[in-house]
Coordinates of C-alpha atoms and ligand atoms in Angstrom, one line a residue:
M1 CA 70.9 109.0 46.7
D2 CA 68.3 106.3 47.1
K3 CA 64.9 107.4 48.4
Q4 CA 65.5 105.9 51.8
N5 CA 68.7 107.9 52.4
L6 CA 67.1 111.0 51.1
D7 CA 64.2 110.6 53.4
L8 CA 66.6 110.0 56.3
A9 CA 68.5 113.2 55.5
K10 CA 65.3 115.2 55.3
Q11 CA 64.2 113.8 58.6
Y12 CA 67.4 114.6 60.4
F13 CA 67.6 118.1 59.1
S14 CA 64.0 118.9 59.6
G15 CA 63.7 121.7 62.2
F16 CA 67.5 121.7 62.8
S17 CA 67.7 125.5 63.2
K18 CA 65.1 125.4 66.0
L19 CA 67.1 122.9 68.1
N20 CA 69.2 124.1 71.0
F21 CA 73.0 123.6 71.1
E22 CA 72.9 120.2 72.8
E23 CA 70.1 118.9 70.7
R24 CA 71.9 120.0 67.6
L25 CA 75.0 118.0 68.6
D26 CA 72.8 115.0 69.5
R27 CA 71.1 115.1 66.1
L28 CA 74.5 115.2 64.4
I29 CA 75.6 112.2 66.4
E30 CA 72.5 110.3 65.4
L31 CA 73.3 111.2 61.8
G32 CA 76.8 109.8 62.2
A33 CA 78.4 113.2 61.5
L34 CA 79.8 113.6 65.0
S35 CA 81.1 111.3 67.7
T36 CA 80.5 111.5 71.4
E37 CA 84.1 112.7 71.8
D38 CA 83.4 115.5 69.3
K39 CA 80.4 116.5 71.4
K40 CA 82.5 116.7 74.5
F41 CA 85.2 118.7 72.7
L42 CA 82.6 121.1 71.3
S43 CA 80.6 121.4 74.5
D44 CA 83.8 122.3 76.4
G45 CA 84.4 125.3 74.2
C46 CA 86.9 123.6 71.8
K47 CA 89.9 124.2 74.1
M48 CA 93.0 123.9 72.1
D49 CA 96.6 123.0 73.2
L50 CA 98.9 126.1 73.0
S51 CA 101.8 123.9 72.2
L52 CA 100.1 122.9 69.0
A53 CA 99.8 126.6 67.9
E54 CA 103.6 126.9 68.6
K55 CA 104.1 124.2 66.0
F56 CA 102.0 126.0 63.4
I57 CA 103.3 129.6 63.4
E58 CA 105.8 131.9 65.1
N59 CA 105.5 134.3 68.0
V60 CA 102.3 132.6 69.2
I61 CA 100.2 134.5 71.7
G62 CA 97.0 132.4 71.6
Y63 CA 94.2 131.2 69.4
F64 CA 91.6 133.2 67.5
Q65 CA 88.2 131.5 67.5
L66 CA 85.5 131.8 64.9
P67 CA 82.0 130.3 65.3
I68 CA 81.5 127.0 63.5
G69 CA 78.1 126.0 62.3
V70 CA 76.5 123.4 60.1
A71 CA 74.9 124.0 56.7
T72 CA 72.0 121.5 56.3
N73 CA 69.9 120.1 53.5
F74 CA 72.7 119.7 51.0
V75 CA 72.4 116.7 48.7
I76 CA 75.3 116.8 46.2
D77 CA 75.7 114.1 43.5
K78 CA 72.9 112.2 45.4
K79 CA 74.8 112.1 48.7
A80 CA 73.6 114.0 51.7
Y81 CA 76.1 116.1 53.8
A82 CA 76.2 118.0 57.0
I83 CA 78.6 120.8 56.1
P84 CA 80.8 122.5 58.7
M85 CA 81.3 126.2 58.1
A86 CA 83.6 128.5 60.2
V87 CA 82.5 132.0 59.7
E88 CA 81.6 135.2 61.6
E89 CA 79.2 136.7 59.1
T90 CA 75.5 136.5 60.0
S91 CA 73.0 134.8 57.6
I92 CA 75.5 132.8 55.5
I93 CA 74.7 129.4 57.0
A94 CA 71.0 130.2 57.2
A95 CA 70.8 131.3 53.5
A96 CA 72.9 128.3 52.4
S97 CA 70.7 125.8 54.3
K98 CA 67.4 127.5 53.1
T99 CA 68.5 127.5 49.5
A100 CA 69.9 124.0 49.7
K101 CA 66.5 122.8 50.9
W102 CA 64.7 124.5 48.0
V103 CA 67.1 122.7 45.5
R104 CA 66.9 119.4 47.4
D105 CA 63.1 119.4 47.1
S106 CA 62.8 120.9 43.6
G107 CA 66.0 120.1 41.7
R108 CA 69.5 118.7 42.1
I109 CA 73.2 119.5 42.4
T110 CA 75.8 117.7 40.3
T111 CA 79.5 118.2 40.0
H112 CA 82.6 117.2 38.1
I113 CA 86.3 118.2 37.9
V114 CA 88.2 118.8 34.7
G115 CA 91.9 118.0 35.0
K116 CA 94.1 116.7 37.8
E117 CA 97.3 118.6 37.9
V118 CA 98.5 121.6 39.8
I119 CA 101.2 123.9 38.3
G120 CA 104.7 124.7 39.5
Q121 CA 106.6 127.5 37.8
I122 CA 110.4 127.8 37.2
Q123 CA 111.4 131.3 36.0
V124 CA 114.4 132.2 33.9
A125 CA 114.1 136.0 34.0
K126 CA 116.7 136.8 31.4
V127 CA 116.8 133.9 29.0
S128 CA 119.6 134.4 26.5
D129 CA 118.2 132.1 23.8
Y130 CA 114.5 131.2 24.3
A131 CA 114.1 129.0 21.3
K132 CA 117.1 126.8 22.3
F133 CA 115.9 126.9 26.0
K134 CA 112.5 125.5 25.0
K135 CA 113.9 122.9 22.6
V136 CA 116.4 121.3 24.9
I137 CA 114.0 121.2 27.9
L138 CA 111.3 119.6 25.8
Q139 CA 113.9 117.1 24.4
E140 CA 114.9 116.2 28.0
K141 CA 111.4 116.4 29.6
N142 CA 110.8 112.6 29.9
N143 CA 114.2 112.2 31.6
F144 CA 113.4 115.1 34.0
M145 CA 110.0 113.7 34.8
D146 CA 111.5 110.2 35.6
M147 CA 114.2 111.8 37.8
V148 CA 111.9 114.0 39.8
N149 CA 109.2 111.3 40.2
R150 CA 111.9 108.9 41.4
D151 CA 113.8 111.3 43.8
V152 CA 111.1 113.8 45.0
A153 CA 107.5 112.8 44.1
H154 CA 107.8 109.0 44.7
G155 CA 105.1 109.3 47.5
L156 CA 102.6 110.8 44.9
V157 CA 103.6 108.2 42.2
R158 CA 102.9 105.4 44.7
R159 CA 99.4 106.9 45.1
G160 CA 98.8 107.2 41.3
G161 CA 100.0 110.8 41.0
G162 CA 103.3 112.6 40.5
V163 CA 104.7 114.8 37.7
T164 CA 102.9 114.3 34.5
D165 CA 104.1 116.9 32.1
I166 CA 106.5 119.8 31.5
I167 CA 105.6 122.8 29.4
V168 CA 107.8 125.8 28.4
R169 CA 106.3 129.3 27.9
A170 CA 107.6 132.6 26.8
V171 CA 106.3 135.5 29.0
E172 CA 106.7 139.1 27.8
R173 CA 108.9 141.1 30.1
G174 CA 107.4 144.4 29.0
D175 CA 110.7 145.7 27.6
G176 CA 110.3 143.9 24.2
Q177 CA 112.2 140.8 25.6
F178 CA 110.8 137.5 26.9
M179 CA 111.4 135.5 30.0
G180 CA 111.5 131.7 29.9
V181 CA 109.0 130.0 32.2
V182 CA 108.8 126.2 32.7
H183 CA 105.5 124.8 34.0
V184 CA 105.7 121.5 35.8
L185 CA 102.4 119.7 36.1
V186 CA 101.9 117.7 39.2
D187 CA 99.0 115.4 40.3
A188 CA 99.2 116.0 44.1
C189 CA 96.5 113.3 44.8
D190 CA 94.7 114.3 48.0
A191 CA 97.1 117.1 49.0
M192 CA 96.7 120.8 47.9
G193 CA 100.3 120.4 46.7
A194 CA 102.0 123.7 47.4
N195 CA 105.0 122.3 49.3
I196 CA 105.5 119.2 47.2
V197 CA 105.3 121.3 44.0
N198 CA 107.8 123.8 45.3
Q199 CA 110.1 120.9 46.2
V200 CA 109.7 119.4 42.7
C201 CA 110.5 122.8 41.1
E202 CA 113.5 123.4 43.3
Y203 CA 114.9 119.9 42.5
L204 CA 114.6 120.7 38.7
K205 CA 116.4 124.0 39.0
G206 CA 119.9 122.4 39.0
P207 CA 119.3 120.0 36.1
I208 CA 117.6 122.8 34.0
Q209 CA 120.5 125.2 34.6
E210 CA 123.1 122.6 33.8
L211 CA 121.3 121.5 30.6
T212 CA 120.4 125.0 29.2
G213 CA 123.3 127.1 30.6
E214 CA 120.6 129.6 31.7
T215 CA 120.1 131.0 35.2
V216 CA 116.9 130.0 37.1
T217 CA 115.6 133.0 39.1
M218 CA 112.8 131.5 41.1
C219 CA 110.6 128.4 41.7
I220 CA 107.1 128.5 43.1
L221 CA 103.7 126.9 42.5
S222 CA 101.0 128.9 40.7
N223 CA 97.6 129.5 42.3
L224 CA 96.0 130.0 38.9
V225 CA 95.3 126.3 38.4
D226 CA 93.4 126.3 35.1
S227 CA 94.6 122.7 34.7
K228 CA 92.3 121.5 37.5
V229 CA 88.9 123.2 37.4
T230 CA 85.9 122.3 39.6
H231 CA 82.4 122.5 38.1
A232 CA 79.1 122.5 39.9
R233 CA 75.6 122.6 38.3
V234 CA 72.4 123.4 40.1
E235 CA 69.0 122.7 38.4
V236 CA 65.7 124.0 39.8
D237 CA 62.7 122.4 38.1
N238 CA 59.4 124.1 37.3
I239 CA 60.6 127.5 38.4
D240 CA 58.5 130.6 38.4
M241 CA 59.6 132.2 35.2
T242 CA 59.4 135.7 36.5
L243 CA 61.8 134.9 39.3
A244 CA 64.0 132.9 36.9
S245 CA 64.2 135.8 34.5
K246 CA 65.3 138.2 37.3
I247 CA 68.0 135.8 38.3
V248 CA 69.2 135.4 34.7
E249 CA 69.4 139.2 34.4
A250 CA 71.4 139.4 37.7
S251 CA 73.7 136.8 36.3
L252 CA 74.3 138.8 33.1
F253 CA 75.1 141.9 35.2
A254 CA 77.8 139.9 37.0
K255 CA 79.2 138.5 33.8
Q256 CA 79.5 141.9 32.0
D257 CA 80.3 144.3 34.8
P258 CA 83.5 143.8 37.0
Y259 CA 82.0 146.0 39.7
R260 CA 79.1 143.6 40.1
A261 CA 81.3 140.5 39.4
A262 CA 83.5 141.3 42.4
T263 CA 80.5 141.3 44.8
N264 CA 78.9 138.3 43.1
N265 CA 82.2 136.3 43.6
K266 CA 82.5 137.5 47.2
G267 CA 79.0 136.0 47.7
V268 CA 80.1 132.8 46.1
L269 CA 83.2 132.7 48.4
N270 CA 80.9 133.3 51.4
G271 CA 79.9 129.7 50.8
I272 CA 83.4 128.4 50.1
D273 CA 85.8 130.1 52.5
P274 CA 84.0 128.9 55.7
I275 CA 84.4 125.3 54.6
L276 CA 88.1 125.9 53.8
I277 CA 88.7 127.4 57.2
A278 CA 86.7 124.6 59.0
T279 CA 88.8 121.9 57.2
G280 CA 92.2 123.6 57.8
N281 CA 92.7 124.5 54.1
D282 CA 94.6 127.5 52.7
W283 CA 91.8 129.9 51.8
R284 CA 94.2 132.6 50.6
A285 CA 95.4 130.1 47.9
V286 CA 91.9 129.3 46.8
E287 CA 90.8 133.0 46.8
A288 CA 93.8 133.9 44.7
G289 CA 93.0 131.1 42.3
V290 CA 89.3 131.9 42.0
H291 CA 89.9 135.6 41.3
A292 CA 92.7 135.0 38.8
Y293 CA 90.5 132.5 37.0
A294 CA 87.6 135.0 37.0
A295 CA 89.9 137.5 35.2
R296 CA 91.4 135.0 32.7
S297 CA 89.7 136.6 29.7
G298 CA 91.3 139.9 30.4
Q299 CA 88.1 141.2 32.2
Y300 CA 87.1 140.2 35.7
R301 CA 83.9 138.2 35.5
S302 CA 81.6 136.1 37.7
V303 CA 82.5 132.5 38.3
T304 CA 78.8 131.6 38.2
S305 CA 76.2 131.9 35.6
W306 CA 72.4 131.3 35.5
N307 CA 70.2 130.5 32.5
I308 CA 66.8 129.1 31.7
E309 CA 66.7 125.7 30.0
D310 CA 63.2 124.4 29.2
D311 CA 61.3 125.0 32.4
K312 CA 64.4 124.8 34.6
L313 CA 66.7 127.4 36.1
V314 CA 70.3 126.1 35.6
G315 CA 73.2 127.5 37.4
K316 CA 76.9 126.8 36.8
F317 CA 80.0 127.3 38.9
E318 CA 83.4 127.0 37.2
A319 CA 86.8 127.8 38.9
P320 CA 89.8 126.1 40.4
L321 CA 89.2 125.0 44.0
V322 CA 92.5 123.3 44.9
L323 CA 92.5 122.0 48.4
G324 CA 93.6 119.0 50.4
I325 CA 92.4 116.5 52.9
V326 CA 96.0 115.7 53.8
G327 CA 98.9 118.1 54.1
G328 CA 99.1 121.5 55.7
V329 CA 97.3 121.5 59.0
T330 CA 94.4 119.4 57.8
K331 CA 95.7 116.4 59.8
L332 CA 97.0 118.4 62.7
H333 CA 94.2 120.8 63.7
P334 CA 91.6 119.1 65.8
M335 CA 88.7 121.2 64.3
A336 CA 89.9 120.4 60.8
Q337 CA 90.0 116.7 61.6
M338 CA 86.5 116.9 63.1
S339 CA 85.1 118.8 60.1
L340 CA 86.6 116.3 57.6
R341 CA 85.2 113.4 59.6
M342 CA 81.8 115.2 59.7
L343 CA 81.8 115.5 55.9
G344 CA 82.9 111.9 55.4
V345 CA 84.8 112.9 52.3
E346 CA 86.9 110.2 50.7
C347 CA 89.2 112.4 48.6
A348 CA 90.3 116.0 48.0
E349 CA 88.2 116.1 44.8
E350 CA 85.0 115.4 46.8
L351 CA 85.8 118.3 49.2
S352 CA 86.4 120.6 46.2
K353 CA 83.0 119.6 44.7
I354 CA 81.3 120.3 48.0
C355 CA 82.9 123.7 48.1
A356 CA 81.8 124.5 44.5
S357 CA 78.2 123.4 45.3
V358 CA 77.9 125.5 48.5
G359 CA 79.4 128.5 46.6
L360 CA 76.8 128.1 43.8
I361 CA 73.9 127.6 46.2
Q362 CA 75.0 130.6 48.2
N363 CA 75.0 132.6 45.0
L364 CA 71.5 131.4 44.1
G365 CA 70.2 132.4 47.6
A366 CA 71.7 135.8 47.3
L367 CA 70.4 136.4 43.7
K368 CA 66.9 135.3 44.7
A369 CA 66.9 137.6 47.7
L370 CA 68.5 140.5 45.7
T371 CA 66.0 140.3 42.9
T372 CA 63.0 140.0 45.1
E373 CA 62.8 141.3 48.7
G374 CA 66.5 142.6 48.8
I375 CA 69.0 141.2 51.2
I376 CA 68.7 143.8 53.8
E377 CA 65.6 142.4 55.5
G378 CA 66.8 138.8 55.9
H379 CA 70.4 139.8 56.7
M380 CA 69.5 142.5 59.2
K381 CA 66.9 140.4 61.0
L382 CA 69.8 138.0 61.9
H383 CA 72.2 140.9 62.4
I384 CA 69.9 142.5 65.0
K385 CA 71.3 140.1 67.6
N386 CA 74.8 141.4 66.9
L387 CA 73.5 145.0 67.1
A388 CA 71.9 144.3 70.5
L389 CA 75.1 142.7 71.8
G390 CA 77.2 145.6 70.4
A391 CA 75.0 148.2 72.1
G392 CA 75.8 146.4 75.4
A393 CA 72.5 144.8 76.1
K394 CA 72.5 142.4 79.1
D395 CA 71.0 138.9 78.7
S396 CA 67.7 140.2 80.3
E397 CA 67.6 143.2 78.0
A398 CA 68.6 141.6 74.7
P399 CA 65.2 140.0 73.7
I400 CA 63.3 143.3 74.3
L401 CA 65.9 145.3 72.4
Q402 CA 65.8 142.9 69.5
E403 CA 62.1 143.0 69.4
R404 CA 62.1 146.8 69.2
L405 CA 64.8 146.9 66.6
E406 CA 62.9 144.4 64.5
K407 CA 59.9 146.8 64.7
V408 CA 62.1 149.7 63.5
L409 CA 63.4 147.5 60.7
K410 CA 59.9 146.5 59.6
E411 CA 58.7 150.1 59.6
T412 CA 61.7 151.9 58.1
K413 CA 63.6 149.1 56.3
R414 CA 66.7 150.4 58.1
V415 CA 68.3 149.8 61.5
S416 CA 71.7 151.0 62.8
P417 CA 74.1 150.5 65.8
S418 CA 73.3 154.1 67.0
Q419 CA 69.6 153.2 67.0
A420 CA 70.3 150.1 69.1
T421 CA 72.3 152.2 71.6
E422 CA 69.5 154.9 71.7
I423 CA 66.7 152.4 72.2
L424 CA 68.7 150.6 74.9
K425 CA 69.2 154.0 76.7
E426 CA 65.4 154.6 76.5
M427 CA 64.7 151.1 77.8
R428 CA 66.9 151.7 80.8
L429 CA 65.2 155.0 81.6
E430 CA 61.8 153.2 81.5
V431 CA 62.7 150.9 84.3
Ligands
NAD501 P1 102.4 119.0 52.6 O1 103.6 119.6 52.5 O2 102.0 118.7 54.0 O3 102.5 117.6 51.8 C1 101.4 116.8 51.4 C2 101.9 115.4 51.2 O4 100.8 114.6 51.2 C3 102.7 115.1 49.9 O5 104.0 114.8 50.2 C4 102.0 113.9 49.3 O6 102.8 112.9 48.9 C5 101.1 113.4 50.4 N1 99.8 112.9 50.0 C6 99.1 113.2 48.9 N2 97.9 112.4 48.8 C7 98.0 111.6 49.9 C8 97.1 110.6 50.4 N3 96.0 110.3 49.8 N4 97.5 110.0 51.6 C9 98.6 110.3 52.3 N5 99.4 111.3 51.8 C10 99.1 111.9 50.7 O7 101.2 119.7 52.0 P2 101.0 120.4 50.5 O8 99.6 120.0 50.1 O9 102.1 120.0 49.6 O10 101.1 121.9 50.9 C11 100.1 122.6 51.5 C12 100.6 123.7 52.3 O11 101.4 124.6 51.6 C13 99.5 124.6 52.9 O12 99.7 124.7 54.3 C14 99.7 125.9 52.2 O13 99.3 127.0 53.1 C15 101.2 126.0 52.0 N6 101.7 126.8 50.9 C16 100.9 127.4 50.0 C17 101.5 128.2 49.0 C18 100.6 128.9 47.9 O14 99.4 128.5 47.8 N7 101.1 129.8 47.1 C19 102.8 128.4 48.9 C20 103.6 127.8 49.9 C21 103.1 126.9 50.9

């Protein structure tokens, strides 16, 4: 990002969290992230057409709404973003924005993706002659690829993608025998690719059976996409070495201990899932892929790591984040369309890189808090609003109740829903 753009991004996001709802939307319009139509849609409560829901799923009874907010201060690969996040958990957006500001002002975020293809699987459960099965498929693979690219994946081929390779694997059955598994590698361009990959595999089922004489038992894509892995790197310059060492120790804990790794990765996904939801992407598919990748060595490990290099703290994220900016409901859901416009992403890879960056920044924010003041104070300060609401405080009572709960939190480092109810009762008796 040139200095002028960086200055502009700093200016627009300065004091963003202090703005009221309308001012926030106006600021995003000034930034070019929202249109006046978007503002009207958001101000009217995002009313959605029920007939659209009927097209998405079965037995529709309505819509479930989540809050959607904006993570600010992100500059990724020198480009500034306003990042839409649909999420119910308090403090995720605040922590992401705060940590992104730190890195924007004292470091940088860079990204890259290794590989292009997603994987489809064709299973022959009881292969009678694996060696022959493998040999004849590999002999015929160019012909198979030409056929499927011509008949099924021509739309992808036109865009520079399509089926690029076929691999044959033997997978242990657990009874001393092997099953034959064909992997079909597909560059799905800007789509996540599940439907198109499934169609590619279904198409190949007939020719494979005919050629090999074996019986294909199922065809489906794999969500463990180790053939397309997104990397993000965060550098913080001139870091306080005491803090950096604590973060590095926390990182080692998550690498070595699956109990900690699970929670570490949950925190990383706190940054990723809300963007997937906001953009209409299949977050179950990405979650499955991230966790499977985290366990690829045989032990579940963190998908992030932190080290000290010279006087810098350097963090890395590495996992498959396969998503689309076309396909699924990305083009159909009005909120997904708005979110994609807001991000201004030009391709699916760019969206994947943003997700990786936000995940890594979220991780840095959590590790910094955990190794210094702990996360309770920051999290609970924001959660106190929910506690007040949950206790049944009216609009006129909520600010006083929140203030009293904050005092309790400060004094005891703890605050609970029952305390909120109790204090509200006392407040009502005082009147
Ligand atoms: P899709 O079926 O809507 O198809 C995407 C289409 O987009 C492809 O035909 C492709 O040719 C086209 N395309 C690619 N790049 C393009 C571009 N730049 N411009 C215009 N068109 C382009 O979507 P999909 O991505 O194949 O499938 C995603 C859906 O599949 C999601 O809804 C997901 O929930 C679902 N799904 C997931 C799984 C799983 O993850 N295990 C399994 C089944 C289905």
